[in-house]
């Protein structure tokens, strides 16, 4: 059975059901699972574990690459099966449990989880559930649409359950580039000097003795659901392309730019779509996620090569990519996330990073994660890995939201994921603030003039003017710095007139 | 004249006075100067420029390695000669000008200035003033007690003025390791895999045509003034050494630890002094600044090797180091700050970083720079370079200050330099909070129990309990999160009883 996908003879006898696999996971253990931006995740074992937990209560620490698809995090949260969860999630049900304090969520730079596990900063991993397309003769596994932390989990977990996904064509073999940095004090150089450079092997080494079961699945990844560009995202993309052209004119960039990184979301998608209809050429990408727009750029001959840790695309793109996988393999590679997000490589390559902010303050600090400063949305993901080390660190957001009841440019962000030191450029549909080489007071003027929504601009200016009278490198009025957020919580709007009589 | 120190024959005719050199600096230009933690700085040209500015007004952008000695930044600020200043300073006079908004200060990760200049993100550098001990036959210069950004400035500035410091023995030659990473997209790997590895050359390449003048000086560096350990710093050091021993017991560290980085200040000094009287051995350092304690550890045979970007020591240590420089050269190296502080190397070596916080919040966010959230103290310096990439990122601070009128553990820091993601351990004289592998709510419990001052502990607990009722990943009450800071500003104390009737 499945001898074309299980080439290690002894392992052909390890087939088990998802329910049997879920039964092997004990209470209070640390479980690793493949899965990065909903790709290459556990399709059946984790759901079976959630099902089991509804009648046989247990709790685990679940560590993944990044987010899982198919609502699996929600199933686990609903079944109260998660004690601790890291390093990222996007599930609306799990989010509620996290914000209630029922699930302990560790929001972590995606480059760091493997390092922390290796170094023993986290408890030992008991069991890993890894999706694979193929098990080689030596027991090594070929991952599917993501690598994420699977290479580290395979090395560190005591036991391994393989989810062999037969819906993924065997031609996926050769897409991955697996490299280990080793342990301190003999940590190796990561020798990537170009996005298209391969430095490792195509399969993840696995000790066959550790494989306690193989579960067959044929469930595809959750399809990405990316909203089409709208007026605001198109405007943002336009400002950014104009900025790139300005940088070319100044001799700081060429029409090939530098390797691009783009977060998930419709703004990043709009920017990449904007590149499609531009004079830029011979582009490259050194990113986390390869999305629809990446493949459009490759197909258009605009992008030479894209490096990521996962492929997260819509259903038609998924079909097409696997239909033409041999062609795409010349243009893409999937790496472990401690390599795709490595500070070392990002700084060496001079990545241009584009990520989405929840809100920004007038001095250029960015909140990527906490709604109202308190409630977790998704997590910092890889944005910090890229923003800190990028050649250009760009954040995009709409100027206002919720029918303009929320200004996304505020006096002070109530949660800082990226400090002013790590933010070069901020773009909204209103305009672009180039914050390089500017002191905080200069940054504030640009942020208010270029990025803020017209309705909030005078109020931001009033705040800034009054704050400057009190002095400082970064002028603020702490006694009322979060009045806008507090008002929004109480009234549903940050607009000044809503509560003016009472609060001013 | 000075043929032993000016080996390039044509340059022997370039001797000028400090006043003549200062006269060559034009209004509205960008000036680079050597100098890192008060070492190897411009001793006479910048002071002469300040003097000139008092009767011949001019303003420059001044970019250095880090801080300057001899009150030079204060002289320049008093003379209104600074329009813009980066990336770091420690001068009380300049600090006032910055906080008044008179000098535009760009507070920057110390690893990044050279990158930003190279990439053209900053305006072109017109002139560099570089302290040197020696000019070689080819025009290359041997720096003195720091490298800082001098190698980048030498490459990027249109013109160069050398301050040839004849008080620095020629035997300093051989102490430095100069390496260039090159430009994007061909940025090179920084091949340091051990602190003692040399990867470059001993002198900074300089095009002799660019040297427009050589000024002779014999003024030594400002002597470091490090306070002796006291009860609080000794307690902090004790907690930290106990923690290191615990890590050894757990098998995560050996008695040689991993390469150490320590910021300037009496706490870091206490910790290093604590290592002197311990069982640790074969220690190494990959840091920015080599201080008195570094040399004590080398002399005691405890430290094998220390890599930094400057030597900043007290007067007796300065004498001793140069008396025995040939011996010390086997144990130390000075590198450019984009190498000493490189993300790539810090993460590869697994540095244990110890830096000082102004204040920390209950969730582990750290303010290193802004007093009251608004007024600049010194700058972020290299703390971010190390904290982000370290194997262990440790911050130290006293639990309370100013006769306990300030709690250094607060509900929320009003300025974030290091987010929770980049902070592993926080230590005060009260105890140590090991924040690894913990969600924010767990972090808060430890911070309150282990780090907070007894007087503030119940009030922090009250805040946290009430905030948790409102929910969230990182519970906060934005409407009163900065009440302590506001009260301190108004009354001079954060203590609850001071204003209780009015504010609660």
Short mmCIF file of C-alpha atoms in Angstrom, two decimals, chain A residues 61 83-84 86 98-101 103-109 111-112 115-116 119-123 184-193 247 252 258-259 341-344 346-351 365 369-370 372-376 380 384-385 388-389 391-392 412-422 424 436-442 470-479 481-482 485-486 489, chain B residues 61 83-84 86 98-101 103-109 111-112 115-116 119-123 184-193 247 252 258-259 341-344 346-351 365 369-370 372-376 380 384-385 388-389 391-392 412-422 424 436-442 470-479 481-482 485-486 489:
data_model
loop_
_atom_site.label_atom_id
_atom_site.label_comp_id
_atom_site.label_asym_id
_atom_site.label_seq_id
_atom_site.Cartn_x
_atom_site.Cartn_y
_atom_site.Cartn_z
CA UNK A 61 0.79 22.87 24.11
CA UNK A 83 -3.38 24.93 27.10
CA UNK A 84 -0.68 26.89 25.32
CA UNK A 86 2.48 29.43 19.68
CA UNK A 98 -6.95 33.68 23.85
CA UNK A 99 -8.49 37.03 24.71
CA UNK A 100 -10.53 35.49 27.51
CA UNK A 101 -7.30 34.15 28.96
CA UNK A 103 -5.57 29.71 26.06
CA UNK A 104 -2.07 30.96 26.82
CA UNK A 105 -0.82 32.39 23.55
CA UNK A 106 2.85 33.15 22.97
CA UNK A 107 3.10 35.63 20.15
CA UNK A 108 6.55 35.18 18.69
CA UNK A 109 8.84 36.26 15.85
CA UNK A 111 12.23 33.05 12.95
CA UNK A 112 12.73 32.32 16.61
CA UNK A 115 15.92 28.48 17.88
CA UNK A 116 14.07 28.59 21.20
CA UNK A 119 18.13 25.88 22.89
CA UNK A 120 15.81 24.27 25.41
CA UNK A 121 14.16 27.56 26.32
CA UNK A 122 10.88 25.74 25.76
CA UNK A 123 9.89 22.36 27.20
CA UNK A 184 25.36 26.85 19.90
CA UNK A 185 28.26 27.44 20.12
CA UNK A 186 28.71 25.88 16.68
CA UNK A 187 25.87 27.62 14.90
CA UNK A 188 26.55 27.65 11.17
CA UNK A 189 26.59 30.51 8.70
CA UNK A 190 23.41 30.52 6.56
CA UNK A 191 25.15 30.90 3.20
CA UNK A 192 22.24 32.30 1.16
CA UNK A 193 23.54 35.27 -0.84
CA UNK A 247 14.20 55.80 -5.40
CA UNK A 252 19.22 54.05 -4.74
CA UNK A 258 15.77 44.37 -4.22
CA UNK A 259 14.22 41.09 -3.02
CA UNK A 341 12.93 34.75 8.13
CA UNK A 342 16.58 34.77 9.20
CA UNK A 343 17.87 38.18 10.26
CA UNK A 344 21.18 37.26 8.69
CA UNK A 346 17.21 39.43 5.24
CA UNK A 347 19.86 42.03 6.03
CA UNK A 348 22.40 40.52 3.65
CA UNK A 349 19.99 40.49 0.71
CA UNK A 350 18.62 43.95 1.47
CA UNK A 351 14.99 42.92 1.46
CA UNK A 365 5.59 53.21 15.94
CA UNK A 369 -1.37 42.75 16.69
CA UNK A 370 -3.47 44.17 19.52
CA UNK A 372 -7.46 48.47 21.35
CA UNK A 373 -4.02 47.72 22.73
CA UNK A 374 -5.31 44.65 24.56
CA UNK A 375 -7.02 42.09 22.32
CA UNK A 376 -4.96 39.83 20.07
CA UNK A 380 3.35 39.51 14.99
CA UNK A 384 9.33 41.85 13.00
CA UNK A 385 11.91 39.56 11.42
CA UNK A 388 14.04 45.03 11.70
CA UNK A 389 16.45 43.78 9.12
CA UNK A 391 16.79 47.51 3.53
CA UNK A 392 13.45 49.32 3.46
CA UNK A 412 0.41 56.85 20.45
CA UNK A 413 -0.15 53.19 19.60
CA UNK A 414 -1.33 51.32 22.72
CA UNK A 415 0.80 48.32 21.76
CA UNK A 416 4.16 48.53 20.02
CA UNK A 417 5.25 45.68 17.77
CA UNK A 418 7.63 47.72 15.64
CA UNK A 419 9.30 50.75 17.15
CA UNK A 420 10.19 53.91 15.25
CA UNK A 421 13.70 52.48 14.81
CA UNK A 422 12.39 49.73 12.57
CA UNK A 424 11.19 53.52 7.31
CA UNK A 436 14.13 57.89 6.91
CA UNK A 437 16.66 60.29 8.35
CA UNK A 438 14.05 62.12 10.40
CA UNK A 439 13.77 62.92 14.09
CA UNK A 440 10.45 62.17 15.82
CA UNK A 441 9.07 65.72 15.55
CA UNK A 442 9.74 65.72 11.82
CA UNK A 470 5.60 70.20 26.97
CA UNK A 471 8.88 69.36 25.19
CA UNK A 472 10.85 66.19 24.69
CA UNK A 473 12.40 64.14 21.94
CA UNK A 474 9.04 62.42 21.44
CA UNK A 475 6.42 64.88 22.73
CA UNK A 476 3.34 63.33 24.33
CA UNK A 477 0.61 64.21 26.78
CA UNK A 478 0.38 61.01 28.79
CA UNK A 479 -2.74 62.08 30.68
CA UNK A 481 -2.73 60.08 25.01
CA UNK A 482 -5.27 57.25 24.76
CA UNK A 485 -9.02 54.71 22.12
CA UNK A 486 -11.00 55.10 25.30
CA UNK A 489 -14.38 51.76 23.39
CA UNK B 61 24.57 67.31 10.80
CA UNK B 83 21.22 70.93 13.31
CA UNK B 84 20.92 67.16 13.35
CA UNK B 86 22.87 60.77 15.26
CA UNK B 98 17.35 67.76 21.98
CA UNK B 99 14.43 67.77 24.38
CA UNK B 100 13.72 71.43 23.61
CA UNK B 101 13.49 70.48 19.96
CA UNK B 103 18.62 69.74 17.85
CA UNK B 104 17.01 67.05 15.70
CA UNK B 105 18.21 63.80 17.20
CA UNK B 106 17.90 60.52 15.33
CA UNK B 107 18.06 57.72 17.85
CA UNK B 108 19.24 54.69 15.94
CA UNK B 109 20.33 51.07 16.30
CA UNK B 111 24.48 48.58 13.71
CA UNK B 112 22.44 50.49 11.17
CA UNK B 115 24.16 50.63 6.32
CA UNK B 116 21.87 53.64 6.02
CA UNK B 119 22.44 52.85 0.95
CA UNK B 120 21.96 56.57 0.46
CA UNK B 121 19.04 56.72 2.90
CA UNK B 122 20.91 59.62 4.51
CA UNK B 123 22.35 62.62 2.70
CA UNK B 184 23.48 45.64 -2.09
CA UNK B 185 22.78 43.42 -3.91
CA UNK B 186 26.25 41.99 -3.34
CA UNK B 187 26.38 42.31 0.42
CA UNK B 188 28.91 39.85 1.81
CA UNK B 189 28.58 37.22 4.49
CA UNK B 190 30.20 38.37 7.76
CA UNK B 191 32.19 35.19 8.41
CA UNK B 192 32.73 35.58 12.18
CA UNK B 193 31.94 32.22 13.81
CA UNK B 247 20.85 27.11 33.30
CA UNK B 252 21.38 24.66 28.56
CA UNK B 258 28.14 31.85 25.63
CA UNK B 259 29.73 35.10 24.41
CA UNK B 341 26.59 44.77 16.49
CA UNK B 342 25.65 42.71 13.42
CA UNK B 343 22.40 40.78 13.79
CA UNK B 344 24.00 38.00 11.79
CA UNK B 346 25.04 38.04 17.39
CA UNK B 347 22.49 35.36 16.52
CA UNK B 348 25.10 32.97 15.14
CA UNK B 349 27.30 33.19 18.24
CA UNK B 350 24.34 33.00 20.63
CA UNK B 351 25.27 36.06 22.62
CA UNK B 365 8.26 45.65 27.39
CA UNK B 369 15.57 55.85 26.39
CA UNK B 370 12.68 58.18 27.19
CA UNK B 372 8.52 60.03 31.34
CA UNK B 373 7.94 58.63 27.86
CA UNK B 374 8.93 61.93 26.25
CA UNK B 375 12.40 63.16 27.20
CA UNK B 376 15.48 61.54 25.67
CA UNK B 380 18.86 53.07 22.26
CA UNK B 384 18.28 46.65 20.30
CA UNK B 385 20.89 45.02 18.09
CA UNK B 388 16.67 41.12 19.33
CA UNK B 389 19.26 38.61 18.28
CA UNK B 391 20.45 33.75 22.76
CA UNK B 392 19.37 35.28 26.05
CA UNK B 412 2.76 50.06 30.68
CA UNK B 413 5.98 51.70 29.59
CA UNK B 414 5.23 55.02 27.89
CA UNK B 415 7.95 54.37 25.29
CA UNK B 416 8.86 50.96 23.92
CA UNK B 417 12.41 50.31 22.78
CA UNK B 418 12.31 46.56 23.25
CA UNK B 419 9.01 44.75 22.94
CA UNK B 420 8.02 41.67 24.92
CA UNK B 421 9.19 39.58 21.94
CA UNK B 422 12.78 40.61 22.52
CA UNK B 424 13.77 36.97 27.93
CA UNK B 436 10.77 32.65 28.37
CA UNK B 437 7.93 30.48 27.18
CA UNK B 438 5.31 32.58 28.93
CA UNK B 439 2.19 34.35 27.71
CA UNK B 440 1.68 37.98 28.77
CA UNK B 441 -0.62 37.19 31.72
CA UNK B 442 1.95 34.76 33.08
CA UNK B 470 -11.59 43.61 30.85
CA UNK B 471 -9.91 40.74 29.02
CA UNK B 472 -7.39 40.50 26.24
CA UNK B 473 -4.08 38.89 25.42
CA UNK B 474 -2.35 41.82 27.12
CA UNK B 475 -4.88 43.24 29.58
CA UNK B 476 -4.74 47.00 30.13
CA UNK B 477 -6.93 49.84 31.28
CA UNK B 478 -6.02 52.51 28.77
CA UNK B 479 -7.96 55.25 30.57
CA UNK B 481 -2.58 53.20 32.31
CA UNK B 482 -0.26 56.20 32.72
CA UNK B 485 3.58 58.67 35.32
CA UNK B 486 1.18 61.60 35.31
CA UNK B 489 5.06 64.55 36.89
#
